[in-house]
Coordinates of C-alpha atoms and ligand atoms in Angstrom, one line a residue:
T12 CA -81.4 36.1 -39.2
N13 CA -82.0 38.1 -42.3
P14 CA -80.6 41.7 -42.2
L15 CA -83.2 42.5 -44.8
D16 CA -86.7 43.5 -43.7
I17 CA -88.6 41.7 -46.6
K18 CA -92.0 42.9 -45.5
A19 CA -90.9 46.5 -45.6
I20 CA -89.1 46.0 -48.9
R21 CA -92.3 44.5 -50.4
N22 CA -94.2 47.6 -49.3
D23 CA -91.9 49.6 -51.5
F24 CA -93.2 47.7 -54.6
P25 CA -96.9 48.5 -55.0
I26 CA -97.4 45.9 -57.7
L27 CA -96.5 43.1 -55.3
S28 CA -99.7 43.6 -53.4
R29 CA -102.0 43.3 -56.3
T30 CA -104.0 40.2 -57.2
V31 CA -104.4 38.3 -60.4
Y32 CA -107.5 36.1 -61.0
N33 CA -108.4 37.0 -57.4
R34 CA -105.2 35.4 -56.0
P35 CA -102.2 37.2 -54.6
L36 CA -99.6 37.8 -57.3
I37 CA -96.5 35.7 -56.9
Y38 CA -94.0 37.2 -59.3
L39 CA -91.2 34.8 -60.2
D40 CA -90.3 36.3 -63.6
N41 CA -87.5 38.6 -62.3
A42 CA -85.0 37.5 -64.9
A43 CA -87.2 38.8 -67.6
T44 CA -87.7 42.1 -65.8
T45 CA -87.8 43.3 -62.2
Q46 CA -90.6 45.3 -60.6
K47 CA -90.1 48.9 -59.7
P48 CA -90.0 50.4 -56.2
R49 CA -92.1 53.5 -55.5
C50 CA -89.0 55.7 -55.4
V51 CA -88.1 54.8 -59.0
V52 CA -91.6 55.7 -60.3
E53 CA -91.6 58.8 -58.2
A54 CA -88.2 59.8 -59.7
I55 CA -89.7 59.6 -63.2
E56 CA -92.7 61.7 -62.0
N57 CA -90.4 64.2 -60.4
V58 CA -88.4 64.8 -63.5
Y59 CA -91.5 65.3 -65.6
Y60 CA -93.3 67.5 -63.1
N61 CA -90.4 69.6 -61.8
Q62 CA -87.4 69.7 -64.1
N63 CA -88.2 68.4 -67.5
S64 CA -86.0 70.1 -70.1
N65 CA -83.7 69.0 -72.8
I66 CA -80.2 68.8 -71.4
H67 CA -76.7 70.0 -72.3
R68 CA -76.0 73.4 -73.6
G69 CA -79.2 74.8 -72.1
V70 CA -78.7 78.3 -70.7
H71 CA -82.0 78.3 -68.8
Y72 CA -82.6 77.1 -65.2
L73 CA -84.5 73.9 -65.9
S74 CA -82.0 72.7 -68.5
Q75 CA -79.2 73.2 -66.1
R76 CA -80.9 71.3 -63.3
A77 CA -81.8 68.5 -65.7
T78 CA -78.3 68.3 -67.0
E79 CA -76.9 68.2 -63.5
A80 CA -79.3 65.4 -62.6
H81 CA -78.4 63.4 -65.7
E82 CA -74.6 63.7 -65.1
A83 CA -75.1 63.0 -61.4
A84 CA -76.9 59.8 -62.5
R85 CA -73.9 58.9 -64.6
A86 CA -71.6 59.3 -61.6
T87 CA -74.0 57.0 -59.6
V88 CA -73.7 54.3 -62.2
R89 CA -69.9 54.8 -62.3
D90 CA -69.7 54.3 -58.5
F91 CA -72.1 51.3 -58.6
I92 CA -69.8 49.3 -60.8
H93 CA -66.7 51.0 -59.5
A94 CA -65.5 52.5 -62.8
T95 CA -62.7 55.0 -62.6
S96 CA -64.3 57.8 -64.6
S97 CA -67.7 59.0 -65.7
N98 CA -66.2 59.0 -69.2
E99 CA -66.4 55.3 -69.1
I100 CA -70.2 55.2 -68.6
I101 CA -72.2 55.3 -71.8
F102 CA -76.0 55.3 -71.6
T103 CA -77.7 53.1 -74.1
R104 CA -81.2 51.7 -74.5
G105 CA -80.2 48.5 -72.8
T106 CA -77.9 45.5 -73.0
T107 CA -78.9 44.7 -76.5
E108 CA -78.1 48.2 -77.8
A109 CA -74.8 48.2 -75.9
I110 CA -73.7 44.9 -77.6
N111 CA -74.8 46.1 -81.0
L112 CA -72.8 49.3 -80.4
L113 CA -69.7 47.3 -79.8
A114 CA -70.3 44.8 -82.6
T115 CA -70.4 47.7 -85.0
S116 CA -67.8 50.1 -83.4
Y117 CA -65.3 47.6 -82.2
G118 CA -66.2 45.0 -84.8
E119 CA -65.8 47.2 -87.8
T120 CA -62.6 48.8 -86.5
F121 CA -60.7 45.8 -85.1
C122 CA -62.0 42.7 -86.9
N123 CA -61.1 41.7 -90.4
E124 CA -61.9 38.7 -92.6
N125 CA -61.1 35.4 -90.8
D126 CA -60.6 37.0 -87.4
E127 CA -62.4 35.2 -84.6
I128 CA -64.7 36.1 -81.7
I129 CA -65.3 33.7 -78.9
I130 CA -68.8 33.5 -77.4
S131 CA -70.4 30.6 -75.5
T132 CA -73.2 28.1 -75.8
M133 CA -75.2 29.8 -73.0
E134 CA -75.4 33.2 -74.6
H135 CA -78.7 35.2 -74.9
H136 CA -79.6 36.0 -78.5
A137 CA -78.5 39.6 -77.7
N138 CA -74.9 38.3 -77.4
I139 CA -75.1 36.1 -80.5
V140 CA -77.0 37.8 -83.3
P141 CA -75.0 41.1 -83.4
W142 CA -71.8 39.0 -83.8
Q143 CA -73.4 37.0 -86.6
M144 CA -74.4 40.2 -88.3
L145 CA -70.8 41.3 -88.0
R146 CA -69.7 37.9 -89.3
D147 CA -71.9 38.4 -92.4
R148 CA -70.5 41.9 -93.0
K149 CA -66.8 41.2 -92.3
G150 CA -66.3 37.5 -92.8
I151 CA -65.2 36.8 -89.3
K152 CA -65.7 33.5 -87.5
L153 CA -67.5 32.7 -84.3
K154 CA -66.0 30.2 -81.9
I155 CA -68.3 28.7 -79.3
I156 CA -67.3 27.7 -75.7
P157 CA -69.1 24.4 -74.9
L158 CA -70.6 23.6 -71.5
T159 CA -70.0 20.9 -68.9
E160 CA -72.7 18.6 -67.5
T161 CA -73.4 21.0 -64.7
G162 CA -74.0 23.9 -67.1
E163 CA -70.7 25.6 -66.6
L164 CA -68.3 27.0 -69.2
D165 CA -65.8 24.3 -70.2
I166 CA -62.6 26.2 -69.4
P167 CA -60.1 23.9 -70.9
A168 CA -62.2 23.8 -74.1
F169 CA -62.3 27.6 -73.9
E170 CA -58.5 27.8 -73.8
S171 CA -58.3 25.6 -76.9
L172 CA -60.3 28.1 -78.9
F173 CA -57.7 30.8 -78.6
S174 CA -55.8 31.5 -81.8
E175 CA -53.7 34.2 -83.4
K176 CA -56.9 35.4 -85.0
T177 CA -58.9 35.8 -81.7
K178 CA -60.1 39.5 -81.5
L179 CA -62.6 39.4 -78.6
I180 CA -64.2 37.2 -76.0
S181 CA -67.8 38.0 -75.3
V182 CA -69.6 36.0 -72.6
T183 CA -72.4 36.4 -70.1
H184 CA -71.6 37.0 -66.4
V185 CA -74.7 35.0 -65.3
S186 CA -76.8 32.7 -67.5
N187 CA -80.5 33.7 -67.8
V188 CA -81.5 30.1 -68.2
L189 CA -79.0 28.0 -66.1
G190 CA -78.2 30.6 -63.5
T191 CA -74.6 29.8 -63.7
I192 CA -72.3 32.5 -62.4
N193 CA -69.3 32.3 -64.8
P194 CA -65.7 32.7 -63.5
I195 CA -65.3 35.9 -65.5
K196 CA -62.2 37.0 -63.6
E197 CA -60.4 33.9 -64.6
I198 CA -61.7 34.2 -68.2
I199 CA -60.5 37.9 -68.4
E200 CA -57.1 36.9 -67.0
K201 CA -56.7 34.2 -69.6
A202 CA -57.7 36.5 -72.4
H203 CA -55.5 39.4 -71.2
A204 CA -52.5 37.0 -71.1
R205 CA -53.0 36.9 -74.8
N206 CA -53.8 40.6 -75.2
I207 CA -57.4 40.0 -76.1
P208 CA -60.2 42.2 -74.7
V209 CA -63.3 40.9 -73.0
L210 CA -66.9 42.0 -73.1
I211 CA -69.1 40.8 -70.3
D212 CA -72.9 40.7 -70.6
G213 CA -74.0 41.7 -67.1
A214 CA -77.8 41.7 -67.8
Q215 CA -78.4 38.9 -65.3
A216 CA -75.7 39.8 -62.8
V217 CA -76.0 43.4 -61.6
S218 CA -79.2 42.9 -59.6
H219 CA -77.8 39.9 -57.8
L220 CA -74.1 40.5 -57.0
A221 CA -71.6 43.3 -56.5
V222 CA -69.8 44.1 -59.7
D223 CA -66.4 45.9 -59.6
V224 CA -65.1 46.5 -63.1
Q225 CA -61.7 47.6 -61.9
Q226 CA -61.2 44.5 -59.8
L227 CA -62.4 42.4 -62.7
D228 CA -60.1 44.4 -65.1
V229 CA -62.9 43.9 -67.7
D230 CA -62.7 45.9 -70.9
F231 CA -66.4 46.2 -71.6
Y232 CA -69.4 45.5 -69.3
V233 CA -73.0 46.0 -70.3
F234 CA -76.4 45.8 -68.5
S235 CA -80.0 46.9 -68.7
G236 CA -81.8 49.2 -66.2
H237 CA -85.1 47.3 -66.2
K238 CA -83.4 44.2 -64.8
V239 CA -82.0 46.0 -61.9
Y240 CA -85.2 47.6 -60.6
G241 CA -84.8 50.6 -62.8
P242 CA -86.9 51.8 -65.7
N243 CA -87.3 50.2 -69.1
G244 CA -85.5 51.8 -72.1
I245 CA -82.1 52.7 -70.5
G246 CA -79.0 50.6 -70.1
V247 CA -75.3 51.0 -69.7
L248 CA -72.1 50.3 -71.6
Y249 CA -69.0 50.5 -69.5
G250 CA -65.8 50.6 -71.4
K251 CA -62.2 51.2 -70.3
E252 CA -61.5 54.8 -71.3
N253 CA -58.5 53.9 -73.5
W254 CA -60.8 51.5 -75.5
L255 CA -63.6 53.9 -75.8
E256 CA -61.1 56.6 -77.0
M257 CA -60.0 54.2 -79.8
L258 CA -63.5 53.3 -81.0
P259 CA -65.5 55.3 -83.5
P260 CA -69.0 56.5 -82.7
Y261 CA -72.0 54.2 -83.4
H262 CA -74.8 56.6 -84.1
G263 CA -74.4 60.1 -85.5
G264 CA -76.5 63.1 -84.7
G265 CA -76.8 65.9 -82.2
E266 CA -75.1 65.7 -78.8
M267 CA -72.2 63.6 -80.1
I268 CA -70.4 66.3 -82.0
A269 CA -67.9 69.1 -81.2
H270 CA -68.1 70.8 -84.6
V271 CA -70.0 70.1 -87.8
S272 CA -69.5 71.5 -91.3
F273 CA -70.7 70.0 -94.5
D274 CA -67.1 68.8 -95.2
K275 CA -66.3 67.3 -91.8
T276 CA -67.5 66.6 -88.3
I277 CA -65.4 66.6 -85.2
F278 CA -66.8 64.3 -82.6
A279 CA -67.4 65.2 -79.0
D280 CA -65.3 63.8 -76.2
L281 CA -66.3 60.8 -74.1
P282 CA -68.9 59.9 -73.0
F283 CA -70.9 62.1 -75.4
K284 CA -69.3 60.6 -78.6
F285 CA -71.4 57.5 -78.1
E286 CA -74.7 59.3 -77.1
A287 CA -76.3 60.7 -80.3
G288 CA -79.6 62.4 -79.9
T289 CA -81.5 63.6 -76.9
P290 CA -80.4 61.4 -74.1
D291 CA -82.9 59.6 -71.8
Y292 CA -82.4 62.1 -69.0
V293 CA -85.5 60.7 -67.3
G294 CA -84.4 57.1 -67.4
S295 CA -80.9 57.9 -66.2
V296 CA -82.2 59.6 -63.1
A297 CA -84.6 56.8 -62.4
L298 CA -81.9 54.2 -62.9
A299 CA -79.6 56.0 -60.5
T300 CA -82.5 56.1 -58.0
A301 CA -82.8 52.3 -58.4
L302 CA -79.1 51.7 -57.9
N303 CA -79.0 53.8 -54.8
Y304 CA -82.1 52.0 -53.5
L305 CA -80.5 48.6 -54.1
Q306 CA -77.2 49.6 -52.5
S307 CA -79.0 50.8 -49.4
F308 CA -79.5 47.1 -48.6
G309 CA -76.0 46.0 -49.5
M310 CA -75.4 43.7 -52.4
D311 CA -73.9 41.0 -50.2
N312 CA -77.1 40.9 -48.1
I313 CA -79.2 40.6 -51.2
A314 CA -77.0 37.9 -52.6
A315 CA -77.1 35.9 -49.3
Y316 CA -80.9 36.2 -49.1
E317 CA -81.4 35.2 -52.7
K318 CA -79.1 32.2 -52.2
S319 CA -81.4 31.1 -49.4
L320 CA -84.4 31.4 -51.7
L321 CA -82.6 29.4 -54.4
E322 CA -81.5 26.7 -52.0
D323 CA -85.0 26.4 -50.4
A324 CA -86.7 26.2 -53.8
T325 CA -84.2 23.8 -55.3
E326 CA -84.4 21.4 -52.4
K327 CA -88.2 21.3 -52.4
M328 CA -88.5 21.1 -56.2
L329 CA -86.1 18.1 -56.4
K330 CA -88.5 16.2 -54.1
I331 CA -91.2 16.4 -56.8
E332 CA -91.3 13.3 -58.8
G333 CA -90.2 13.7 -62.4
M334 CA -88.6 17.1 -61.7
Q335 CA -85.7 18.0 -63.9
I336 CA -83.6 21.2 -63.2
F337 CA -81.3 22.5 -65.9
G338 CA -78.1 24.0 -64.5
N339 CA -76.7 23.0 -61.1
A340 CA -73.4 24.9 -61.0
P341 CA -72.1 25.4 -57.5
Q342 CA -72.0 29.2 -58.3
K343 CA -75.5 29.9 -59.3
S344 CA -77.9 32.9 -59.1
S345 CA -81.5 32.6 -58.2
V346 CA -82.9 31.3 -61.5
I347 CA -84.4 27.8 -61.9
S348 CA -85.2 26.3 -65.3
F349 CA -87.2 23.2 -65.0
L350 CA -89.4 20.5 -66.6
V351 CA -91.6 18.0 -64.9
N352 CA -92.1 14.6 -66.6
N353 CA -93.4 15.4 -70.1
I354 CA -95.6 18.3 -69.1
H355 CA -95.1 21.0 -71.8
P356 CA -93.5 24.1 -70.3
F357 CA -96.2 26.2 -71.9
D358 CA -98.9 24.2 -70.0
M359 CA -96.9 24.4 -66.8
G360 CA -96.6 28.2 -67.2
T361 CA -100.3 28.7 -68.1
L362 CA -101.5 26.6 -65.2
L363 CA -99.2 28.3 -62.7
D364 CA -100.5 31.6 -64.1
K365 CA -104.0 30.6 -63.2
L366 CA -102.9 30.1 -59.7
G367 CA -101.4 33.6 -59.6
I368 CA -97.8 32.6 -60.2
A369 CA -95.8 34.3 -63.0
V370 CA -93.0 32.3 -64.5
R371 CA -91.5 32.4 -68.0
T372 CA -91.7 29.6 -70.4
G373 CA -90.0 28.8 -73.7
H374 CA -86.5 29.1 -75.1
H375 CA -85.6 32.3 -73.0
C376 CA -83.9 33.9 -76.1
A377 CA -81.3 31.2 -75.9
M378 CA -82.2 28.8 -78.7
P379 CA -78.7 27.5 -79.2
L380 CA -78.6 26.5 -75.5
M381 CA -81.9 24.7 -75.9
T382 CA -80.4 22.8 -78.8
A383 CA -77.4 21.9 -76.8
L384 CA -79.6 20.6 -73.9
Q385 CA -81.8 18.8 -76.5
I386 CA -85.0 20.4 -75.4
D387 CA -87.4 22.9 -76.9
G388 CA -87.8 25.0 -73.8
T389 CA -88.3 25.1 -70.1
A390 CA -90.4 26.8 -67.4
R391 CA -88.3 29.2 -65.5
A392 CA -88.7 30.7 -62.0
S393 CA -86.4 33.5 -61.1
F394 CA -86.3 35.1 -57.7
A395 CA -85.6 38.7 -56.5
F396 CA -84.9 39.9 -53.0
Y397 CA -88.6 40.8 -52.5
N398 CA -89.7 37.2 -53.0
T399 CA -90.4 35.2 -49.8
H400 CA -90.0 31.6 -48.6
D401 CA -93.8 31.5 -48.3
E402 CA -94.1 32.3 -52.0
I403 CA -91.7 29.4 -52.7
D404 CA -94.0 27.1 -50.7
A405 CA -97.0 28.3 -52.7
F406 CA -95.0 27.7 -55.9
I407 CA -94.1 24.2 -54.9
A408 CA -97.6 23.4 -53.9
A409 CA -98.8 24.7 -57.2
I410 CA -96.4 22.5 -59.2
E411 CA -97.5 19.5 -57.2
R412 CA -101.1 20.2 -57.9
I413 CA -100.4 20.7 -61.6
T414 CA -98.3 17.6 -61.8
K415 CA -101.2 15.5 -60.4
M416 CA -103.5 16.8 -63.2
F417 CA -101.4 15.1 -65.9
Ligands
PMP5 N1 -78.4 39.2 -72.0 C1 -79.0 38.4 -71.1 C2 -78.2 37.4 -70.3 C3 -80.3 38.6 -70.8 O1 -80.9 37.9 -69.9 C4 -81.0 39.6 -71.5 C5 -82.5 39.9 -71.2 N2 -83.3 38.8 -71.1 C6 -80.3 40.4 -72.4 C7 -79.0 40.1 -72.7 C8 -81.0 41.5 -73.2 O2 -81.4 42.5 -72.4 P1 -82.3 43.7 -73.0 O3 -83.5 43.0 -73.7 O4 -82.7 44.4 -71.8 O5 -81.5 44.5 -74.0

């Protein structure tokens, strides 16, 4: 029996009861972005209607309430990922900005010509391009962890990439294409044995599994609010306090200073040093609302239910003739990339759409992975805890119907 009341949960997400082309919407594009529960939208409304005011240093009532709410949101994020201190939680615009922050701040400070950064074949462009830009500025080298047949990181190959010049490991927690849940604790241990820090891209992880940055002993962990039922436009950089103390600011401006004269600026303490400009005090509160909402169900219950969706869908899909699924790691999140015969993924996606089913098609911002798999793209269904086994049956029936058309 499922401890989650999926019907009640679905009622929390107004968009799930809408139709597209007169058919009930079946939303299977959760890896791209998740839908928002009513409480998150209402949190945004409440800030604007009742406490909107620029935060920090405000003497007036509203500014103080807004500041308290923003800092309480930071504490909620801290607790959600089990960080030690709120000083370790930096609000960014998302995963992408968090990685760019580190590529600049860490990269410019700790990387010199011929130093090496290790990433993997399964990275999203957000965890490739910022490092390439650093490479072009500083003359560093990128080393790439290859994958195994099942779409897992090749750990022995990873270990052979370490050298005296290695300055950082940056890998994804969960692949947005293959669904692979990487053994990041093992990776972090191996890196730390050589005194190398690790950055984990948690964009595809935080909505699916419990993350404990202290237990992982990870140096940097980043994620986006919009993929964890929160609003678009806000994300999080977690960094160990001693690392963040050592890093210079990324953006300059208001909020991130202690004192400014034309000769010299003294930067603010953590976490403000990394938060130039008016913070997204609406997004932070809405993100905290989403995290509290998610946690009210228990991450383990969510993970168990999503696993049942993944297993159900995988088993049924594999019965379809010509079905090819990319990524079959034993530790896998609820993402299925697939191709059927030689049906172009764009055609598959378009025809599914006409039946009310939203999936993503293409390279999924992971072109080097597509090259490694020797394909141009896939169709991708990704499940959230509000999806149902009935929706999976409708999805399977739709693929069967489309397959017969070709
Ligand atoms: N990394 C991974 C693994 C992702 O799936 C995504 C989003 N598709 C990103 C990074 C980038 O996230 P954002 O666009 O929210 O910054």
